[in-house]
Every structure is written in structure tokens, then in C-alpha cells.
Coordinates of C-alpha atoms in Angstrom, one line a residue:
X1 CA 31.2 75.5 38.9
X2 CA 34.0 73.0 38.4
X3 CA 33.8 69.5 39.5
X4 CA 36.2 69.7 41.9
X5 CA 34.6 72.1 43.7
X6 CA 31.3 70.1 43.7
X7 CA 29.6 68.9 47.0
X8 CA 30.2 65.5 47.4
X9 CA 26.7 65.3 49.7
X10 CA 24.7 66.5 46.6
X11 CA 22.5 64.1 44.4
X12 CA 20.9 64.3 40.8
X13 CA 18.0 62.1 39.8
X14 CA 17.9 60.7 36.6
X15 CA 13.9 60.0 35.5
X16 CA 14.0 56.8 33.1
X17 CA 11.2 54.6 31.7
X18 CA 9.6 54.5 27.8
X19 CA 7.3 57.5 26.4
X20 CA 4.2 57.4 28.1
X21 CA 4.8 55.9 31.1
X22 CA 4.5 58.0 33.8
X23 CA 8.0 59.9 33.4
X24 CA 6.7 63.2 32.9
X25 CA 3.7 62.5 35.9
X26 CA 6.5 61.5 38.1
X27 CA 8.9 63.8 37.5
X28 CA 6.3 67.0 38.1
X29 CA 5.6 65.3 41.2
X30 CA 9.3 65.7 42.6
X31 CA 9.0 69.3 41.1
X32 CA 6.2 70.0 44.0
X33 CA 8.3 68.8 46.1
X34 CA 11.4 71.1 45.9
X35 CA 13.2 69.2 43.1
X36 CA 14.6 71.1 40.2
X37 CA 14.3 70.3 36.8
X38 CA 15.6 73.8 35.3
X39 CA 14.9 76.4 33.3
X40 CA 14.3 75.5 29.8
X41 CA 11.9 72.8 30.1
X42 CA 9.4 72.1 26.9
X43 CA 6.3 73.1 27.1
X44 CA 2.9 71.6 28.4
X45 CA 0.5 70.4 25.1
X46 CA -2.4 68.1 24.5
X47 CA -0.3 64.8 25.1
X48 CA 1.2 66.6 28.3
X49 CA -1.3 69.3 29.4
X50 CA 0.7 69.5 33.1
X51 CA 3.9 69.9 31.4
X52 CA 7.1 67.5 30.6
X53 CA 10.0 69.0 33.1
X54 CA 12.3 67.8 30.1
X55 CA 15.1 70.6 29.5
X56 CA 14.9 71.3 25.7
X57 CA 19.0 71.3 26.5
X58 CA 19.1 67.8 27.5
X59 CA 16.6 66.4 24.9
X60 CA 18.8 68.0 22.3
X61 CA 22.1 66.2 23.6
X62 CA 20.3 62.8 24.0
X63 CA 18.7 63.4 20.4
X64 CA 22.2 64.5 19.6
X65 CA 24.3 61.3 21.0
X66 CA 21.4 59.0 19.5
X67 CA 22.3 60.7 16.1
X68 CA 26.2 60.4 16.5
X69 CA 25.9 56.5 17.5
X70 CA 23.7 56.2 13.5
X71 CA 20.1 56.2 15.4
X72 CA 17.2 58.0 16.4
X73 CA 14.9 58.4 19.8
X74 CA 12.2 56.1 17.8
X75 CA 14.6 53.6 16.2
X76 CA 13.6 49.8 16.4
X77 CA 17.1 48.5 15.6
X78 CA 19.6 48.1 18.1
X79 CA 22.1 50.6 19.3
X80 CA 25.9 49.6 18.2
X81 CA 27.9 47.7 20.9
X82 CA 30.5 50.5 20.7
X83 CA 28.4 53.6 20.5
X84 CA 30.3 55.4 22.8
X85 CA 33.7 55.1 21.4
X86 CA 33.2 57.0 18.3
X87 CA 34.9 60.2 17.8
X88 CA 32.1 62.5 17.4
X89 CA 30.6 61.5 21.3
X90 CA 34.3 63.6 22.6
X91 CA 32.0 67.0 21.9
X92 CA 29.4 66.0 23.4
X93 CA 30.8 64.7 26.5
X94 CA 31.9 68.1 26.7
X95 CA 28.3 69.5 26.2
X96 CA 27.1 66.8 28.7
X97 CA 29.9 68.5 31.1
X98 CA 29.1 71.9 30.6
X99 CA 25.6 71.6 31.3
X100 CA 26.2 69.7 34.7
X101 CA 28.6 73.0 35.4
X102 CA 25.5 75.3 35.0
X103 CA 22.8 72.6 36.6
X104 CA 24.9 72.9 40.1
X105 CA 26.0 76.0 40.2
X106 CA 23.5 76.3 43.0
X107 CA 22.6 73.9 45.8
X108 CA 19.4 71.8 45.4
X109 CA 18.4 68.4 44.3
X110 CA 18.2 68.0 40.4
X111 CA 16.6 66.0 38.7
X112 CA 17.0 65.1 35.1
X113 CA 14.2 63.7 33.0
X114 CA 14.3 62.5 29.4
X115 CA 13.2 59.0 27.9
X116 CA 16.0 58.9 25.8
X117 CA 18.3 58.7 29.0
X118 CA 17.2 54.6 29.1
X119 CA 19.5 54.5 26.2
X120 CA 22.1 57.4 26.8
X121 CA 22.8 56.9 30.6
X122 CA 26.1 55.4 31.0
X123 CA 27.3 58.6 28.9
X124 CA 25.9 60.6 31.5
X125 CA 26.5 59.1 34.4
X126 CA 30.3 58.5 32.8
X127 CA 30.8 62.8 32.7
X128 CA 29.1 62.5 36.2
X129 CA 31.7 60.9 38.1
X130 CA 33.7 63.5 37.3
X131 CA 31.7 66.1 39.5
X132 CA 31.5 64.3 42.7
X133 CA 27.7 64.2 42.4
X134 CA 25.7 60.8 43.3
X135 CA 24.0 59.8 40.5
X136 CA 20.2 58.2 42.1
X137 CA 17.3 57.0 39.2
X138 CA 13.7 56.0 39.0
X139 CA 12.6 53.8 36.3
X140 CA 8.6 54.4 35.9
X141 CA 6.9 51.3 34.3
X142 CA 3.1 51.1 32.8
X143 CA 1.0 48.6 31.2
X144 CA 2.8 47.8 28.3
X145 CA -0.6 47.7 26.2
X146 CA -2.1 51.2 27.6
X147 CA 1.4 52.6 26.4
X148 CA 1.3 51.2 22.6
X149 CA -2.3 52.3 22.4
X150 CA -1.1 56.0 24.1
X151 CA 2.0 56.3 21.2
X152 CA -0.7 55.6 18.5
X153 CA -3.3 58.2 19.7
X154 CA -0.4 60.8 20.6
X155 CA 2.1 59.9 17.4
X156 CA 0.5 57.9 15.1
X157 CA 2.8 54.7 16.2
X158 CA 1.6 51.3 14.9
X159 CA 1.5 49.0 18.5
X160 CA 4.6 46.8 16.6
X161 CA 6.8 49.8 16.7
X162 CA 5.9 50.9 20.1
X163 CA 6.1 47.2 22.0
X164 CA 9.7 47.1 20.0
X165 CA 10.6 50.7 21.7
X166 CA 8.7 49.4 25.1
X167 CA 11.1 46.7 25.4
X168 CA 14.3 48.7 23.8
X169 CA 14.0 51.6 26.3
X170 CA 13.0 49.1 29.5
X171 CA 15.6 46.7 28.9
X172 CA 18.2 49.5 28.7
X173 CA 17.1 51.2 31.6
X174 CA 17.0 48.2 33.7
X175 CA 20.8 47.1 32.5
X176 CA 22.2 50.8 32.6
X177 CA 21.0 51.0 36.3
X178 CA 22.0 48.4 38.0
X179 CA 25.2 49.4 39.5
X180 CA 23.3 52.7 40.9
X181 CA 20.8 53.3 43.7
X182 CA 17.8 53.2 42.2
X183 CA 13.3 52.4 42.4
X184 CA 11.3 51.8 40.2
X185 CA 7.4 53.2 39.8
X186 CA 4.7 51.7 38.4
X187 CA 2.3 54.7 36.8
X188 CA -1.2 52.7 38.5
X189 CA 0.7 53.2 41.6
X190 CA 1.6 56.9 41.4
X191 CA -1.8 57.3 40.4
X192 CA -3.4 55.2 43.3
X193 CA -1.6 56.9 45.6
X194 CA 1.1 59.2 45.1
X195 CA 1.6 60.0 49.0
X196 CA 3.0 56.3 49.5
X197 CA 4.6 55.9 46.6
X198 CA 6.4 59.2 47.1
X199 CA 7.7 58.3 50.6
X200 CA 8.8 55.2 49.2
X201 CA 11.3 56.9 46.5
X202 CA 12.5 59.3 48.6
X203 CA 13.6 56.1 51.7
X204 CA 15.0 54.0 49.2
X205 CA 16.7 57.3 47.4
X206 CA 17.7 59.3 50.5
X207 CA 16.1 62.3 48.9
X208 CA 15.4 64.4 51.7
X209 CA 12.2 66.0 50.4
X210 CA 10.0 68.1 53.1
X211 CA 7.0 65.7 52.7
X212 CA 5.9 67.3 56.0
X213 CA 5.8 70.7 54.8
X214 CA 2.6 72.7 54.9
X215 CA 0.3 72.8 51.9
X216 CA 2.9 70.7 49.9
X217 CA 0.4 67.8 50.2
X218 CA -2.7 69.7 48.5
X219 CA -0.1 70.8 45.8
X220 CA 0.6 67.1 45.2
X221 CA -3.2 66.0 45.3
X222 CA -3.9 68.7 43.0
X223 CA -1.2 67.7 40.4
X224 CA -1.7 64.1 40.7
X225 CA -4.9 63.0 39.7
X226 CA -6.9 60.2 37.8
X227 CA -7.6 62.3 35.1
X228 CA -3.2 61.6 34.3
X229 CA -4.7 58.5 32.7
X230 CA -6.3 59.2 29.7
X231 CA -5.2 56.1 27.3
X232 CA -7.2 52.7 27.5
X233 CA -6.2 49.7 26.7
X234 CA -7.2 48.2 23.1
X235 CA -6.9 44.2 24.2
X236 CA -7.6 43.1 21.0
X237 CA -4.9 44.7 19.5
X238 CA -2.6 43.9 22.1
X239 CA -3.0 40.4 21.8
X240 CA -2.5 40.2 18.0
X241 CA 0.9 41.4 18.8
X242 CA 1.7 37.6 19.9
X243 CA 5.2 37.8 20.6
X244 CA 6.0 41.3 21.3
X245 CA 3.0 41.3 23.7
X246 CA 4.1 38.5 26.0
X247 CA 7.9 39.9 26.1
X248 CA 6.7 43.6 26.9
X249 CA 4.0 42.2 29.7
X250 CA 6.6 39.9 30.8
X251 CA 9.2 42.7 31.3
X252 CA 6.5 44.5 32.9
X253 CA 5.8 42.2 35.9
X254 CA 9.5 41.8 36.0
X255 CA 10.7 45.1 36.7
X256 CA 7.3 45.4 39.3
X257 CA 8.6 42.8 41.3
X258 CA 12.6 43.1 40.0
X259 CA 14.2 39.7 38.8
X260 CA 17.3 40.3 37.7
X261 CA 17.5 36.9 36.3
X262 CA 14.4 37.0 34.3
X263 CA 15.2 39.9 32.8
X264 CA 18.7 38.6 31.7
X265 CA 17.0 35.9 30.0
X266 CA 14.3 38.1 28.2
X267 CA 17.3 40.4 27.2
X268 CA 18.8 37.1 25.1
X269 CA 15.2 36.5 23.7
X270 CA 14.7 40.5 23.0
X271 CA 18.2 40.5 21.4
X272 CA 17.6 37.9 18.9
X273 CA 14.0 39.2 18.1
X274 CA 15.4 42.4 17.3
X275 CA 17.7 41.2 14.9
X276 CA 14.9 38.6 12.8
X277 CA 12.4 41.7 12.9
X278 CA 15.0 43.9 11.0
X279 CA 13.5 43.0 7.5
X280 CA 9.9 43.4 8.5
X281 CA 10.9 46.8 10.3
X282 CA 11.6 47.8 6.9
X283 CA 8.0 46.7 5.8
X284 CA 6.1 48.1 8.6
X285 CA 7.4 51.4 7.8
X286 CA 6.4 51.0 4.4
X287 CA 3.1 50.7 5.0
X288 CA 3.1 53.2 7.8
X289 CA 4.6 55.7 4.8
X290 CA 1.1 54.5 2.5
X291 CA -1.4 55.3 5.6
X292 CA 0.2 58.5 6.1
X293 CA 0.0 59.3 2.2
X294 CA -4.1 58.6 2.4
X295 CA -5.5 59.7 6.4
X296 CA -8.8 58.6 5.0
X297 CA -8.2 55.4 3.3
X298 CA -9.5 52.1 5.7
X299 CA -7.0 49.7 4.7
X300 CA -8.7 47.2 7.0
X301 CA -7.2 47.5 10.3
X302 CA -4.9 50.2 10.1
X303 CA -1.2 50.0 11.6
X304 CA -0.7 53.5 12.7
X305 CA -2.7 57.0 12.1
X306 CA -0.8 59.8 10.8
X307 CA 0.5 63.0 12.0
X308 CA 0.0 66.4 11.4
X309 CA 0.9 70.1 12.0
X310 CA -1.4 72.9 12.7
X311 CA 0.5 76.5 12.8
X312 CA -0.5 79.6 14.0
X313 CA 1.8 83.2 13.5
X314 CA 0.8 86.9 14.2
X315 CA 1.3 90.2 14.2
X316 CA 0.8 93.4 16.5
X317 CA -1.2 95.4 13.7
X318 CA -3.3 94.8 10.7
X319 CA -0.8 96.3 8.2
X320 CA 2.1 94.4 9.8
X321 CA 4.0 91.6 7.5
X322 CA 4.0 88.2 8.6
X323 CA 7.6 87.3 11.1
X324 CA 8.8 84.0 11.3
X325 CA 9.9 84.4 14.4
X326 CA 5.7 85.1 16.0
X327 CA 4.5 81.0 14.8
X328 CA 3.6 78.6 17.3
X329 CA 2.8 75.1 15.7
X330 CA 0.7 71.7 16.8
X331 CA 1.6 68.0 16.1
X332 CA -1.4 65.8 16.3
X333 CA -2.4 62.7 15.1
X334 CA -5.6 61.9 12.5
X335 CA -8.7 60.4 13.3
X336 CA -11.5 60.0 11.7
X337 CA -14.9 62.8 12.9
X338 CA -14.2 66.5 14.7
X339 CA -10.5 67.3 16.1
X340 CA -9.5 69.0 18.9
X341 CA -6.1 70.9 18.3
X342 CA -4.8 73.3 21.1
X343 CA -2.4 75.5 19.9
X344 CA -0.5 77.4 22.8
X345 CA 1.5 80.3 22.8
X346 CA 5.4 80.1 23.9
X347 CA 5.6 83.9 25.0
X348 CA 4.3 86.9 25.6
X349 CA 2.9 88.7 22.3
X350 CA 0.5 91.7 21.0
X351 CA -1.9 89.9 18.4
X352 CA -4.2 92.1 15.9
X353 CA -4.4 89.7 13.4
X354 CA -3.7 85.6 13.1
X355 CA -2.5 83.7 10.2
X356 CA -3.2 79.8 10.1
X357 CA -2.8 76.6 8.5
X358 CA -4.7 74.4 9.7
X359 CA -3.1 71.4 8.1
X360 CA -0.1 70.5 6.5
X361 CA -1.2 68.9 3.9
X362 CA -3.8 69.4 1.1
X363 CA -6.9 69.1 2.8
X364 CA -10.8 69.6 2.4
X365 CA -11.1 71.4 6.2
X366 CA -14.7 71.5 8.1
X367 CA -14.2 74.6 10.5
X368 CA -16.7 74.4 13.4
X369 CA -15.2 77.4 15.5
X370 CA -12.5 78.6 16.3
X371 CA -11.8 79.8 20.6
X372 CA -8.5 82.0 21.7
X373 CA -8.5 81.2 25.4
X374 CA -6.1 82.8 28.2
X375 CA -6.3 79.6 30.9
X376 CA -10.3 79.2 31.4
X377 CA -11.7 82.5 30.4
X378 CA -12.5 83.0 26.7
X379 CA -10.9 86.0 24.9
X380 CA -12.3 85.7 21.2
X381 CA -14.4 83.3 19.6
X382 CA -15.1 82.7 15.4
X383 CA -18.1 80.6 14.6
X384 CA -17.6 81.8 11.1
X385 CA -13.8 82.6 10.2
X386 CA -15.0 83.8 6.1
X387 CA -16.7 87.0 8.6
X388 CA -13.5 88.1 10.1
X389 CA -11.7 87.3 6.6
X390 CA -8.8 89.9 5.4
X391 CA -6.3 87.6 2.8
X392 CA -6.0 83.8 1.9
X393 CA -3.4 82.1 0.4
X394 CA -3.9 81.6 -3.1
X395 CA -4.0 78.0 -3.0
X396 CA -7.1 78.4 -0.2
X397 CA -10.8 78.3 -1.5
X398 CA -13.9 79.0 0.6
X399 CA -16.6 76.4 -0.2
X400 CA -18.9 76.8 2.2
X401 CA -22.6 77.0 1.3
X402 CA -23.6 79.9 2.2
X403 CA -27.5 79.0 2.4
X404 CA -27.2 75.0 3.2
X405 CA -24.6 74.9 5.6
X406 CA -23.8 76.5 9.1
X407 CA -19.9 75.3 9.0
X408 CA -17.3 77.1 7.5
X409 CA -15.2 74.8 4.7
X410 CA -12.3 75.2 3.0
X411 CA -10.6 73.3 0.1
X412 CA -6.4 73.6 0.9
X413 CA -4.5 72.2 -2.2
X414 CA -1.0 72.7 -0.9
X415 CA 0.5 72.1 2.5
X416 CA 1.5 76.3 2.6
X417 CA -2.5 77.1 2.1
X418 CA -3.3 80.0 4.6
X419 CA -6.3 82.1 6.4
X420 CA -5.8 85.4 7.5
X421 CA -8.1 86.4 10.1
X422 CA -8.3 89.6 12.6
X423 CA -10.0 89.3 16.1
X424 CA -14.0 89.4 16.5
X425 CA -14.5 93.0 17.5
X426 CA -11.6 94.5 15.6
X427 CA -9.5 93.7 18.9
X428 CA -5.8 94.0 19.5
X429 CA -4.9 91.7 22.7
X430 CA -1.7 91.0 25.0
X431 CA -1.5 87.6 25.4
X432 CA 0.8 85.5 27.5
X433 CA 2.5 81.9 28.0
X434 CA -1.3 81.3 29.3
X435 CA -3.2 81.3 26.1
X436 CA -4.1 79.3 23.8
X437 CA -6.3 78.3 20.3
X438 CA -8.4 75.9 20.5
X439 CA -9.1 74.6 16.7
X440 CA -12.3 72.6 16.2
X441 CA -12.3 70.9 12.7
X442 CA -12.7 68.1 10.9
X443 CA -10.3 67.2 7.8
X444 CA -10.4 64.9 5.5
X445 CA -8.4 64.2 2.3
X446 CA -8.9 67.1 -0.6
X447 CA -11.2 65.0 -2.9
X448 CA -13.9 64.9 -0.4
X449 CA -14.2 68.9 -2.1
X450 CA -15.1 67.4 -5.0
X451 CA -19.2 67.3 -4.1
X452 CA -18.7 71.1 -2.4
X453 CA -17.0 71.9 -5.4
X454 CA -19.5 70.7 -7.8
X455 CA -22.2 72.2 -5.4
X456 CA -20.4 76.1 -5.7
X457 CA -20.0 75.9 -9.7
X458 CA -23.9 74.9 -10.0
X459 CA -24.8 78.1 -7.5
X460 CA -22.1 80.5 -9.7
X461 CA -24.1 79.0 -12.9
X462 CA -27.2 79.8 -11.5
X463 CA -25.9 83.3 -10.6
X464 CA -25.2 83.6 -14.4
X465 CA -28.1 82.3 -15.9
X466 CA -30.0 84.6 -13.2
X467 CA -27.7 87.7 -14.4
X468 CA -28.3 86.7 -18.0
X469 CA -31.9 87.0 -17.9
X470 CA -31.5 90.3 -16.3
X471 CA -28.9 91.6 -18.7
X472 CA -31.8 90.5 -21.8
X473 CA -34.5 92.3 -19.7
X474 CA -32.4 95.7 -19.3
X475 CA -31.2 95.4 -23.1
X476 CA -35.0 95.9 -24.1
X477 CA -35.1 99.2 -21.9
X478 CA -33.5 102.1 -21.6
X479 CA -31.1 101.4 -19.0
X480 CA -28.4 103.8 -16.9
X481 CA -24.8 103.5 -18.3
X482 CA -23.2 102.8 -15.2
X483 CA -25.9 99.5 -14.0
X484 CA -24.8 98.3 -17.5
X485 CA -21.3 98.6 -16.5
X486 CA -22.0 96.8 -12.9
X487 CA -23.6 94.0 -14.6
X488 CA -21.1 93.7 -16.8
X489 CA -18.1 93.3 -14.2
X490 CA -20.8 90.9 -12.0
X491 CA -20.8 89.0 -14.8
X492 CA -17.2 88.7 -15.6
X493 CA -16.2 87.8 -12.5
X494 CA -18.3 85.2 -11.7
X495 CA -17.5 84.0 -15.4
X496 CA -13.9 84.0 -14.4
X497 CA -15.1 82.3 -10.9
X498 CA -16.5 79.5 -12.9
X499 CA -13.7 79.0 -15.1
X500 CA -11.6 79.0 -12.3
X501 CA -13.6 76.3 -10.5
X502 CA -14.2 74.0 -13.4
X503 CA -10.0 74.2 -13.9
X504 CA -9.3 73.1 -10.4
X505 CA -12.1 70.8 -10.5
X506 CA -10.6 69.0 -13.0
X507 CA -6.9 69.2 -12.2
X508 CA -8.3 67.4 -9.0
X509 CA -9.8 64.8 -10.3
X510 CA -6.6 64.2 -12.4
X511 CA -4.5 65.0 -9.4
X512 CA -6.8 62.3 -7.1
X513 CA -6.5 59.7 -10.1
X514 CA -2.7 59.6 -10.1
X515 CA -2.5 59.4 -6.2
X516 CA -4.6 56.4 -6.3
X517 CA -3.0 54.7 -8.9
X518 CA 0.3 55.1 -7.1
X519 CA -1.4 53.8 -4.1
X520 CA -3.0 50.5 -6.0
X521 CA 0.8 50.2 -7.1
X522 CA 2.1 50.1 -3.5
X523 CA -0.3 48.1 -2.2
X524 CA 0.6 45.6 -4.7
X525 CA 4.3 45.8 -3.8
X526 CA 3.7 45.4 -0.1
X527 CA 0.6 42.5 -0.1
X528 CA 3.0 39.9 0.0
X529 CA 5.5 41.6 2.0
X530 CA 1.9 42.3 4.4
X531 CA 1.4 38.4 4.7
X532 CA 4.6 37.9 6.4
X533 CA 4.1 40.7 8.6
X534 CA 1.1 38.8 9.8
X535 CA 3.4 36.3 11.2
X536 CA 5.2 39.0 13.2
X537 CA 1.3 40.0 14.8
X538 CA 1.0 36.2 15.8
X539 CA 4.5 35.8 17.1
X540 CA 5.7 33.4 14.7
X541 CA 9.0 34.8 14.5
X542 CA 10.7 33.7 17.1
X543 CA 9.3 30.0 16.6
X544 CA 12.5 28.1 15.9
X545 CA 11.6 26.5 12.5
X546 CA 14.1 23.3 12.9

């Protein structure tokens, strides 16, 4: 459809607000409601199990114009004055154009929901105008504490970085709406009660939405509940933000109860912030890089946790190769004790046989059991993976003790290392967008094999000596050529087992040695640079020094 042919009646809602606050809750909420987010939209996960009605289309232009103005969804420096003037932003107008063509090519109320749209509106509302649509937003707002301590558990953020984005995204949104009809949501209110908080947006929108019609109210109750809330508070950490901690509450209350004027003032304050914390932005990601290098390493109070990726691919038959295509992956973040990582499939797929990497990184891996689940009902489970076993990466070793220990482990030494496993019962399923693998593990950093290790080489030695002695007792009897010939091979291979094991054992312990040395040297390097970081925790920063 062309914009001149647009109705000039029709409305889109633009969804704004930082990560974890409320966006997505809010945004499914209109969804019940008869509001349409499209098509495309990324799929529900562990951080979102209800879904984030985000088309992957208009994540990947924001990501795209965020890229093309030299920054990033997650930058803490400031976007450029001019970021819209460049060159490369013509295209992508034009992007931003066609996909409004194919959004309102039918009627119905859009909405549009992404984050990064704080930043990237006036693009979007610029390409807009030129459709005759009226442009209406909601800016959702959450405890700026519950939000930094949500980023860390879902993406490993240090609460620095995320009060730095928490006052980025909200100060944008705020400035780039002010000149359009617009409300703003706090999350404890949607969650409190949805019913009146919906009513409100859609007076002080015009919106429209049937919140009369039958069985539309149960749909609501159903998709809004407490449950949303799944991030406390850490007000010790909070507070030894100093600085960044009072700005983000006080843009908080400000936007609850809107005051235009206090804002403007915090923007000045923000401003200059940003610009002092530019040198220690470069720190904090320095030492974010040396936790992510060592999960298991307490460096005292750690800044962030780190991220990784489990990833699951499959094929319709046992003697199938291994497509690229059939891989589903999950981002998670570290802690410390048992994981839970849900890995869901995207579409619908035949499954014989599953190949998975647990981690991407080299890892020793405690495998409680593994569950393949299609919504509540349980379609295969693995208590013990090495029983369903058909191929391993080469760079994948079993240590699990066989007679000692209940729980499967595994020693990865590469971030590539692989099971191959086939379905309890010699299966082959049809599976759909409603299943999933849940993962239950616990990982910590390879050299925590070392003990396993050293436990496996003393069971092959004993296996030796034990095959030795019967070896000397068959030599002084007459003994069948072909039991000669099995003990032989037994004996060979677990010869070659042990050699093996010793190797890597020691190539580990080399390997571990170097790691930590490197990490003694970059905690040198950064201990001074860590003092004056403390001063950005306490807020000394901003403290004019004359």
C-alpha cells in the first residue's frame, strides 16, 4: 500500500521503555486485545517464556540504524548529535518505508514494539508522516534496581552498564515523545491491575479496543499475572551504584508522575556523566572480558556473570548427516550450582537422533537429565545420556564413574565438543513450535576434570594390573588361542586409554597454568584501574572537584 492511499483515521503504537521493563508484558497485553504486532515476531524463551511481540524485521533495522550511527543496542556512550544525517540511514529509511507498506496493507491497529525504538524513534516516526498514519506511544517504566538486577541474571550485565542503559533508553524515550500523544506504564501497575491500567491507555490513546468483549477479560487475566515478575531487587548492590542509582530512581519517579522540567535537568546531569564515565566504560568492560574468561573464579564481588550458548541440531534418521539448517541454540547466563536451559524448537521437524553442545566453551559438564517436552506432557527423558550414546566429538570424554556416581559427566576441551544421542526407546518423533529440551546440568570450568580424570586413570590402571595378573595366570596353562587374542586387544586398548588420559591430563594442567598466569597478569593491569572504578560505585564522579 502507498502512503497516499493510507487511512488517515488509522493509528500505530510504538512500545518504548529499557530491556526488562515491562515492554514485552505490555505489549502481549494489547495483542489480547485485537492489536497486531505481525508476523515475524521472535520467539518466547526463558527470559520471555509468554513471548516478546518484537518483529525480527524491525529489531534488525533498529540494530541496523544503531550500527550505521557507529553504536550498538547495549552501547553506554552517547549516540552522535547528527546520527541521522549520515548517508548510509537513506537505505534504511527506505527499509523503514517498505515495511510500514506491508504493516498496513490491511486495516487494524499496529503496534510496534522494540527497546531500541527509545533511541531510533524520530527515524521512524520521520518515514511515518509520510503515510498519513498517527503515530500514539507508551513508555513502560520499572524499578530501576529490579531492572539492573534482571539484565545481570538474563545477560550477564554488570548493574554499572545497565543503570547507564536505564537512563540512556529512558531519557531518549521521554525527549523523542514529547511532541506525540503518548502514556506511560509503570510494570507494578500493569501487574496490580492490568484491567485499569489498560482502560487508562486506551482513553488517553483513543485506541478503541473492545475491552467489553466476551471472554477477552479471562484472556487478559490469564496472560497477566504475578508470576511476570520474576527479578528481585539486590539493594545492596543498588546502592553501591551511588550516582547512577539516584539518577536512574530519580528518572523513575519522574516519568511516574511526568516533570518535564526535572527531567530536562537530569538530562544535563546524565549528559555530562556520560561523557566523565567514558574512560572507566573502557575499564568495566575489561574486567567484564576477565570474569567471562574464568565463570568459576570469585573475584570478590563479581561485576557481571557470563554468557553462554547451549545448541541442539537433528536429524529425521539415524544414518542421516548433521544440516545446519535443523540447530536451535540457548543464550544463558552462568551461575554457580544446577542450570536450567530450555532449548525450544523454531519449527516443525522429524527427530531420530539429537546432536548437542551443551556449552560453548571448554567445560567439565555434570549431566543430571535431560527432558524433551511438547508443552506439559513429557515425550522422552535421559537420566543417563552415555546409555543412549551413538558418536562424540573427539574432543568429548566421558568421565563418569560408573560405580561411585549416579550423574553423567563429561570433560569438553573445545567450544565444538559434541554428544550424539538417539531417543529412549529407539523413537523417531514429530515435533512442533511446542517442544522443547529442558537441559539440567551443572558446568564448571574444565580443570575441575582434573580429580575425575585422575579418578578414571587409577580405575583403567587397576583394570591393567587386574588383566595382568590374569594374562600370568593363563600363561602357566594351556590356554585357547583366541582368549589369548581377547586379552591381548583388552589390554591394548585400555593401554592406549591410559596413555591417552595421562596426555590430556597433562596438556591440561599446562593448559590451566597458562590461563591463570594470563589471568594474574590482567588482574595486575586492571587493580589500579579497579580502584578508580570504585569511585564510579560511590558516585564520586560527578563530585565537582574545584
Amino acid at each position: 500500500m502507498t502512503p497516499s492511499s493510507m487511512s488517515v483515521s488509522a493509528k500505530c503504537i510504538f512500545v518504548l521503555g529499557m530491556h526488562r521493563s515491562g515492554t514485552s508484558a505490555l505489549t502481549g497485553l494489547l495483542c489480547q486485545f485485537g492489536a497486531i504486532a505481525g508476523k515475524d515476531l521472535l520467539p518466547a524463551n526463558d527470559s520471555n517464556p509468554k513471548g516478546f511481540f518484537e518483529s525480527r524485521a524491525v529489531v534488525d533495522l533498529n540494530n541496523a540504524i544503531l550500527q550505521a550511527a557507529g553504536s550498538s543496542w547495549d552501547d553506554m556512550q552517547a549516540l552522535p548529535v547528527d546520527w541521522q544525517r549520515p548517508p548510509e540511514m537513506q537505505p534504511l529509511r527506505s527499509d523503514i518505508a517498505a515495511l510500514f507498506s506491508s504493516l498496513f496493507v490491511a486495516e487494524g491497529l499496529r503496534v510496534i514494539k522494540d527497546p531500541r525504538l527509545s533511541k531510533t524513534l524520530p527515524l521512524w516516526l520521520d518515514v511515518l508522516m509520510e503515510f498519513g498514519v498517527q503515530p500514539v506511544v507508551v513508555i513502560c517504566v520499572r524499578e530501576p534496581g529490579t531492572v539492573a538486577q534482571s539484565e545481570k541474571l538474563m545477560k550477564g550485565f554488570p548493574s554499572l552498564k545497565s543503570l547507564l542503559l536505564y537512563l540512556d533508553y529512558g531519557l531518549h524515550a521521554e525527549l523523542h515523545s514529547r511532541n506525540v500523544t503518548r502514556t506511560i506504564v509503570a510494570y507494578s501497575d500493569l501487574l496490580a491491575d492490568w484491567q485499569g491500567v489498560l482502560k487508562r491507555v486506551d482513553e488517553e490513546l483513543g485506541l478503541g479496543l473492545p475491552l467489553e468483549a466476551p471472554g477477552l477479560a479471562a484472556r487478559g487475566a490469564d496472560f497477566i499475572s504475578p508470576g511476570l515478575n520474576r527479578s528481585q531487587l539486590d539493594v545492596g548492590e543498588f546502592q553501591r551504584c551511588g550516582t547512577l542509582a539516584e539518577m536512574a530512581h530519580t528518572l523513575y519517579e519522574a516519568l511516574r508522575v511526568p516533570n518535564a522540567n526535572e527531567i530536562d535537568v537530569l538530562r544535563q546531569r546524565f549528559i555530562a556523566y556520560q561523557g566523565d564515565m567514558q574512560p572507566w566504560g573502557v575499564v568495566l568492560q575489561h574486567v567484564q572480558a576477565i570474569e567471562e574468561r574464568f565463570p568459576n573464579v570469585d573475584l570478590g564481588q563479581r561485576f557481571s556473570y557470563p554468557r553462554m550458548q547451549s545448541r541442539l541440531s537433528w536429524t529425521d534418521t539415524l544414518a542421516a548427516e548433521f544440516d545446519l539448517a535443523n540447530v536451535v541454540l540457548s543464550n544463558w547466563v552462568y551461575r554457580a550450582g544446577r542450570q536450567s536451559v530450555h532449548l525450544s524448537f523454531d519449527r516443525r521437524c522429524v527427530v531420530e537422533k539429537f546432536r548437542l553442545t551443551f556449552v560453548n566453551r571448554p567445560a567439565y559438564v555434570r549431566v543430571h537429565s535431560l527432558v524433551l517436552r511438547q508443552g506439559s506432557a513429557v515425550l522422552g527423558r535421559w537420566e543417563h545420556i552415555r546409555e543412549w550414546l551413538i558418536g562424540q566429538s573427539d574432543s568429548a570424554f566421558d568421565l563418569t564413574d560408573r560405580a561411585n556416581d549416579a550423574i553423567d559427566a563429561w570433560l569438553f576441551l573445545d567450544s565444538k565438543s559434541y554428544v550424539d544421542i538417539k531417543l529412549p526407546g529407539n523413537q523417531r518423533l514429530s515435533l512442533d513450535l511446542h517442544c522443547h529440551l529442558d537441559l539440567d546440568i551443572e558446568v564448571a570450568d574444565s580443570s575441575a576434570a582434573v580429580n575425575p580424570l585422575l579418578a578414571k586413570l587409577g580405575q583403567l590402571s587397576a583394570e591393567v594390573i587386574k588383566l595382568r595378573k590374569q594374562w600370568q595366570a593363563r600363561a602357566t596353562k594351556p590356554a585357547k588361542e583366541k582368549h589369548v587374542f581377547a586379552l591381548v586387544s583388552d589390554l591394548t586398548d585400555l593401554h592406549g586409554l591410559l596413555q591417552q588420559g595421562l596426555q590430556m591430563r597433562d596438556q591440561k594442567i599446562v593448559a590451566q597454568q597458562h590461563l591463570f598466569d594470563h589471568m594474574r597478569e590482567d588482574l595486575l593491569r586492571a587493580e589500579a584501574q579497579l580502584d578508580l572504578l570504585k569511585d564510579v560505585m560511590i558516585g564520586n564522579l560527578d563530585d565537582d572537584p574545584f
